[in-house]
Coordinates of C-alpha atoms and ligand atoms in Angstrom, one line a residue:
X137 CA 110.1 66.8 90.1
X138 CA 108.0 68.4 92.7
X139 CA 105.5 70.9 92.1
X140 CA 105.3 73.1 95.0
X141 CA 103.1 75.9 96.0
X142 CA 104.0 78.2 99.2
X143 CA 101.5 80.1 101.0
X144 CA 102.7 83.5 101.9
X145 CA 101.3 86.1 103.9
X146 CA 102.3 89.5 104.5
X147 CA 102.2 90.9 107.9
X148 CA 102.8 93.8 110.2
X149 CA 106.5 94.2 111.2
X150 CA 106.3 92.3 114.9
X151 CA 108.8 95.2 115.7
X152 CA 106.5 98.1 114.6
X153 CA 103.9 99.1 116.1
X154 CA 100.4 97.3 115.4
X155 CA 97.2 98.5 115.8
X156 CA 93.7 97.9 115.0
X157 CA 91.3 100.5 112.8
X158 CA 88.7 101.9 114.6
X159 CA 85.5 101.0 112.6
X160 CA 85.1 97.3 112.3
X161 CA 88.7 96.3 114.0
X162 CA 90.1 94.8 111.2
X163 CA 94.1 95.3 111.1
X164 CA 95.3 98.9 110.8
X165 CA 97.8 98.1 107.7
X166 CA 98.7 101.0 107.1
X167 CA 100.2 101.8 110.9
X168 CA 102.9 99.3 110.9
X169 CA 105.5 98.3 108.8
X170 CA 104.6 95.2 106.4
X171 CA 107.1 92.2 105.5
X172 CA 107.2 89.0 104.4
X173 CA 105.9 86.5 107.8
X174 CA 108.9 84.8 108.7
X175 CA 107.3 81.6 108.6
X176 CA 107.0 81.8 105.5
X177 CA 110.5 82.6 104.4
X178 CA 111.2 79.2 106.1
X179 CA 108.2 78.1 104.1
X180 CA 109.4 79.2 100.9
X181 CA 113.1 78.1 102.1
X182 CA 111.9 74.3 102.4
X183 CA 110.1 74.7 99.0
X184 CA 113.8 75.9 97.3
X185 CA 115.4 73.2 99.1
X186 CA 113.3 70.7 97.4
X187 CA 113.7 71.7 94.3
X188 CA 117.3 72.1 94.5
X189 CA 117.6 68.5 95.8
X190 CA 115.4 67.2 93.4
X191 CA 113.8 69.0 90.7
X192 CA 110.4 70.9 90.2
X193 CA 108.9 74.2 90.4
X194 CA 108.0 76.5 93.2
X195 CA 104.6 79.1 93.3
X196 CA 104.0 81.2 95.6
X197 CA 100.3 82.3 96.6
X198 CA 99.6 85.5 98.6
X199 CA 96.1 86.8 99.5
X200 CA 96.4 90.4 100.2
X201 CA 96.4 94.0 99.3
X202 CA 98.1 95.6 96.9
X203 CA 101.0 96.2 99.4
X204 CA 101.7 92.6 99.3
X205 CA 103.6 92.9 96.3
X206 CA 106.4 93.6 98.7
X207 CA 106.4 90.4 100.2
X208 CA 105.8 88.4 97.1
X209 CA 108.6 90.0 95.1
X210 CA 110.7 89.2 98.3
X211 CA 109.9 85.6 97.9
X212 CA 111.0 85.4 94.2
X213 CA 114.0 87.2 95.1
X214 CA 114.8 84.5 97.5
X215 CA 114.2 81.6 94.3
X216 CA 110.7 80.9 93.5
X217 CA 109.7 80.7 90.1
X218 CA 106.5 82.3 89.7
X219 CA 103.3 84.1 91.8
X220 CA 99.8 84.0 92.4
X221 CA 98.6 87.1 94.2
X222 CA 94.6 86.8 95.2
X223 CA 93.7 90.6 95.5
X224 CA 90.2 92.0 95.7
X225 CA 88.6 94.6 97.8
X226 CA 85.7 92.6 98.9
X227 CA 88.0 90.4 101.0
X228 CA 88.7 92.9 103.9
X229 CA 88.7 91.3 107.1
X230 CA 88.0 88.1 105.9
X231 CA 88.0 85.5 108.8
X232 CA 90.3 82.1 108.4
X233 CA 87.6 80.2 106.7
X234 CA 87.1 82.5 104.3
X235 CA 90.7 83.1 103.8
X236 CA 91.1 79.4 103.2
X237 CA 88.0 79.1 101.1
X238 CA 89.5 81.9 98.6
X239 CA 92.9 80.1 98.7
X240 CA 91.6 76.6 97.8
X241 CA 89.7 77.9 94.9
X242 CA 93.2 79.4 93.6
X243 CA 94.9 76.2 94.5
X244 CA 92.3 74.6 92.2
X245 CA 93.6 76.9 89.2
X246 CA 97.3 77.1 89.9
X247 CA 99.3 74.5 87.2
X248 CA 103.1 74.3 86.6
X249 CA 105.1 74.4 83.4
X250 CA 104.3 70.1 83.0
X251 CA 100.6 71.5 83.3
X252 CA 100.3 69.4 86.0
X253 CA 98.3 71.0 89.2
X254 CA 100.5 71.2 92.7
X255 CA 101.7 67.9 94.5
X256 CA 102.9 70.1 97.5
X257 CA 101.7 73.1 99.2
X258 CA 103.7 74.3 102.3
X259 CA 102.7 77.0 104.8
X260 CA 103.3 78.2 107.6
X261 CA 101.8 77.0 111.2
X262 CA 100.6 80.2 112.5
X263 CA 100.8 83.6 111.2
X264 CA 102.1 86.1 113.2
X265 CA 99.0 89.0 113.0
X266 CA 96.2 86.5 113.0
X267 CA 98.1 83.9 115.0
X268 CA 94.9 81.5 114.5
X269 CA 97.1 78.3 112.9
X270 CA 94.2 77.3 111.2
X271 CA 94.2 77.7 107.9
X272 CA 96.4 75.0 106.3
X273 CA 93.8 72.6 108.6
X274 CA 90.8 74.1 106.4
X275 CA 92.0 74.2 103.1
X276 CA 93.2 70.6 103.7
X277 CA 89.3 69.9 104.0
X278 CA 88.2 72.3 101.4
X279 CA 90.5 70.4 99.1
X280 CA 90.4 66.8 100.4
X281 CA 93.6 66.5 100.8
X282 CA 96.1 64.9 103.8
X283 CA 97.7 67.4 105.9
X284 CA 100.6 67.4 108.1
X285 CA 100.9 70.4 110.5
X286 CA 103.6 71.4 112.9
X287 CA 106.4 70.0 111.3
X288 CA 109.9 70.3 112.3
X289 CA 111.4 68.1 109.3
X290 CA 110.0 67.4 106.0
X291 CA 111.0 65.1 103.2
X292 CA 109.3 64.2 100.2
X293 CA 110.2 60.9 97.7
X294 CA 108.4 58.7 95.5
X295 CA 105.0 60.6 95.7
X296 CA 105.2 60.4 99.5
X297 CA 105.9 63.3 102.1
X298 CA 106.6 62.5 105.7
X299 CA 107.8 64.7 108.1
X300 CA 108.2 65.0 112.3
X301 CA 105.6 66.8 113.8
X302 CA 106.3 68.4 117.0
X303 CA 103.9 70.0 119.8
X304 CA 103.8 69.9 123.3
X305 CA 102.8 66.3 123.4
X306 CA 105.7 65.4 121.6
X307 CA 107.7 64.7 118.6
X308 CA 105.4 62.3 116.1
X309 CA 106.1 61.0 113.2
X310 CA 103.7 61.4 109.8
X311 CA 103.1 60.4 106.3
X312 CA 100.6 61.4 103.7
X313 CA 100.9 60.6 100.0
X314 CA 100.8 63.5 97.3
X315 CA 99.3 66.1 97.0
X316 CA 99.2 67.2 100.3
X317 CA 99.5 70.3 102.2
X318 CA 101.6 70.9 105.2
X319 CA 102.6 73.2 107.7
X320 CA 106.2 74.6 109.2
X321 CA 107.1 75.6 112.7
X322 CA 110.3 78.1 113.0
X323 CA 112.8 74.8 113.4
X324 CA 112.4 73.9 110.1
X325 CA 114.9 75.5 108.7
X326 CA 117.3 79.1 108.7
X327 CA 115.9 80.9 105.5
X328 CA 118.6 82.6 102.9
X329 CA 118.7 86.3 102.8
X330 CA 118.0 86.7 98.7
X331 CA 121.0 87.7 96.5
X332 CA 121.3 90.8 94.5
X333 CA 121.3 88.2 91.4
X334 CA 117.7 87.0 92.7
X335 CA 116.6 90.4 93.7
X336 CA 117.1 91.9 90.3
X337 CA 115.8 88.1 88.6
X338 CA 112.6 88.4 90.7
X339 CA 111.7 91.6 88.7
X340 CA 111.4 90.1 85.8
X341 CA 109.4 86.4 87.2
X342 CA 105.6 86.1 86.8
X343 CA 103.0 87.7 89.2
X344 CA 99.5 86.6 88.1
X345 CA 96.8 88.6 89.7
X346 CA 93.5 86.9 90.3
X347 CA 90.2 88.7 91.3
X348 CA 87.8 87.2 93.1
X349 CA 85.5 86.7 89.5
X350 CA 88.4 85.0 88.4
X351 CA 88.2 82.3 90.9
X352 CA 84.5 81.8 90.8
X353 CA 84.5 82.9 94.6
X354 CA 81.1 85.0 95.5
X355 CA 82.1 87.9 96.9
X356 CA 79.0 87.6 99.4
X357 CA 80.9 84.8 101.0
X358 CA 84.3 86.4 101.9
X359 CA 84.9 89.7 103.4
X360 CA 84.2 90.9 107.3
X361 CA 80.3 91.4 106.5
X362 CA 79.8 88.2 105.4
X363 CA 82.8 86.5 108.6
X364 CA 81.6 83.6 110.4
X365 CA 83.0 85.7 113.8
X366 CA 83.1 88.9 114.4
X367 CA 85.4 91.3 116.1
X368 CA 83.2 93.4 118.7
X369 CA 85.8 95.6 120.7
X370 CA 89.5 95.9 121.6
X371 CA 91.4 97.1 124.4
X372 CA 95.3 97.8 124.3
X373 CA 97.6 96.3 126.6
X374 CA 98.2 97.8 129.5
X375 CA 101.4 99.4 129.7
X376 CA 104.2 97.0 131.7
X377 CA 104.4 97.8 135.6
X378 CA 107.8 98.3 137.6
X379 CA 107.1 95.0 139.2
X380 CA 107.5 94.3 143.1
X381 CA 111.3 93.8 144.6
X382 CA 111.3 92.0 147.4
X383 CA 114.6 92.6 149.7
X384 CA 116.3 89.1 150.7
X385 CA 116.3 89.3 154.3
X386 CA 116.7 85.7 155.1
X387 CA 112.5 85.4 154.5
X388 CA 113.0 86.1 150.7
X389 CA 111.7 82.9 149.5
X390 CA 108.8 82.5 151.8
X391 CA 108.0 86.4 150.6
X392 CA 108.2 85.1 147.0
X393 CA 106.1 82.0 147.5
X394 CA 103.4 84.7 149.3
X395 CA 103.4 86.4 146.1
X396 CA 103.2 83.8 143.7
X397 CA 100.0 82.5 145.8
X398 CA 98.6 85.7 146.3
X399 CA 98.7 86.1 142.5
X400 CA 96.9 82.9 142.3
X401 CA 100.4 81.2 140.2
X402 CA 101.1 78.6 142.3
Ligands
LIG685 C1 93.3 92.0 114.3 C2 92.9 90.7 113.7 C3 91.7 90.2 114.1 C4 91.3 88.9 113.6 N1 90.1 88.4 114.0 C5 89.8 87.2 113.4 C6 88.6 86.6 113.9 O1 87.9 87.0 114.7 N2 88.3 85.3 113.3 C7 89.1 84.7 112.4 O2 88.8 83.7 111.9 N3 90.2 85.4 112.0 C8 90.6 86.6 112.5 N4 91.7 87.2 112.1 C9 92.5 86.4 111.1 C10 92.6 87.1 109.8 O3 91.4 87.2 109.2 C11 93.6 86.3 109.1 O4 94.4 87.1 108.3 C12 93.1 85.2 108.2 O5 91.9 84.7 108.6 C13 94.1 84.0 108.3 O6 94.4 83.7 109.6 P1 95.9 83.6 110.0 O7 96.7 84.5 109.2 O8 95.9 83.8 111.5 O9 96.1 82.1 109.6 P2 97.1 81.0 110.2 O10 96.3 79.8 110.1 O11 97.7 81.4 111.4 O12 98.2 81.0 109.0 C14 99.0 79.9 108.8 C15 99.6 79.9 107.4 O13 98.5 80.0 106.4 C16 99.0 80.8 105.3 N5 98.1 82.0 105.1 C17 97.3 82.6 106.0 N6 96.7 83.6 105.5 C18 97.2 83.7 104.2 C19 97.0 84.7 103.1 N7 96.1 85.7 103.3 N8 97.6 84.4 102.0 C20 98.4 83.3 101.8 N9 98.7 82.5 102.8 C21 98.1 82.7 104.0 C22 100.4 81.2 105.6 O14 101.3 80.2 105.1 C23 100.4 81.2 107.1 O15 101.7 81.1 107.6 C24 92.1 88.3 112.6 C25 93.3 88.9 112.2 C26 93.7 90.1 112.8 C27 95.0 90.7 112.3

């Protein structure tokens, strides 16, 4: 019996298009579309699998908006049992520590149905708005805890998880005793599309809604007055060019090798 909390966030739709507010450049969410981060189906995926395999109870957390309802009913539907959704004004634009701070003080209130607190949390290893692939890292510290990022595979027994970690270095191989938190890379697994059983089931499963009083985090430490870094402009990409042809005219790959130096590549 594992208990398992799964860190969801929602995010922009990567296919919509995203865009940051004026004022203090914190995400525009109300420009794009917001789901459920992939990761983190394969997140709360990995946490199902577990428990189908061998017992336990899955929680997901969320730190969002009131819009991120969507995404936590979404992972219910797919099979988790219960949610925790952090939601509080004062945490706009709150940076990854802060983020991680507010998360490790709900991990530090979340117990299961044995009243026992979480022996696993899984999360994803880099969110696809923020992309800063931090914050499993910090609320390992926050918490004490091991943690095992990256990972391509994951198994858990006798107290223990272990799993293969994989990065440009390599493939590596890790264990950490329980609790622990770790991170998932998109080869983890292929996450289930939830049924209409689970879809209508999820309406009914528990969302507890914490405030910021009720984790006994200062609101004068989260939120983007109070962020360690600061946003201080943005400029949109420029739009893609036609890009050069170059004719083949028995010099084409001395033309080509021109251009990659003269673009300082090679
Ligand atoms: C436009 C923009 C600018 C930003 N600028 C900065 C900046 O300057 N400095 C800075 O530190 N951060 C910045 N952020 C990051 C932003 O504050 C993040 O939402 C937050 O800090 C967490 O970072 P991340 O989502 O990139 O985390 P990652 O570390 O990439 O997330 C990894 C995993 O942690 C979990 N997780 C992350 N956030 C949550 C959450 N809210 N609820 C539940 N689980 C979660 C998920 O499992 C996720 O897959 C910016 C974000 C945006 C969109």
């Amino acid at each position: 019996m594992t208990n398992i909390v799964v860190l969801i966030k929602q995010v922009p739709d990567t296919w919509s298009e995203r865009k940051l507010t004026d004022g203090d450049y914190t995400l525009d969410r109300e420009a794009a579309d917001a789901v459920l981060d992939e990761i983190n189906e394969r997140a709360v995926e990995e946490a199902l699998l577990i428990k189908e395999a061998q017992g336990g109870e899955v929680t997901v957390l969320s730190a969002g908006p009131d819009r991120a309802t969507d995404a936590i009913r979404k992972a219910l539907s797919m099979g988790a049992d219960k949610a925790v959704h952090i939601n509080d004004p004062a945490l706009h634009g709150s940076d990854a520590v802060q983020t991680a701070w507010t998360l490790a003080a709900a991990l530090g209130q979340i117990t299961f149905e044995n009243e026992e607190p979480a022996d696993l949390i899984i999360a994803g290893n880099e969110a696809t708005d923020g992309r800063v692939g931090a914050v499993p890292a910090i609320i390992a510290e926050y918490l004490g805890i091991p943690q095992l990022t990256q990972l391509r595979k994951l198994t858990v027994a006798d107290g223990t998880v272990t799993g293969e970690r994989e990065t440009d270095e390599g493939v590596f191989g890790l264990e950490a005793s329980l609790p622990a938190i770790v991170s998932v890379t998109e080869k983890i697994n292929e996450p289930r599309f939830p049924s209409f059983k689970g879809i209508m089931a999820a309406k009914k499963k528990e969302v507890i809604v914490y405030t910021l009083a009720d984790l006994g985090v200062d609101p004068e430490t989260v939120g983007v007055a109070n962020a360690g870094t600061t946003v201080t402009a943005s400029t949109p990409k420029p739009p893609r060019t036609a890009g050069e042809r170059i004719v083949d005219e028995g010099d084409g790959g001395s033309k080509i090798a021109a251009y990659l130096v003269g673009q300082k590549i090679i």
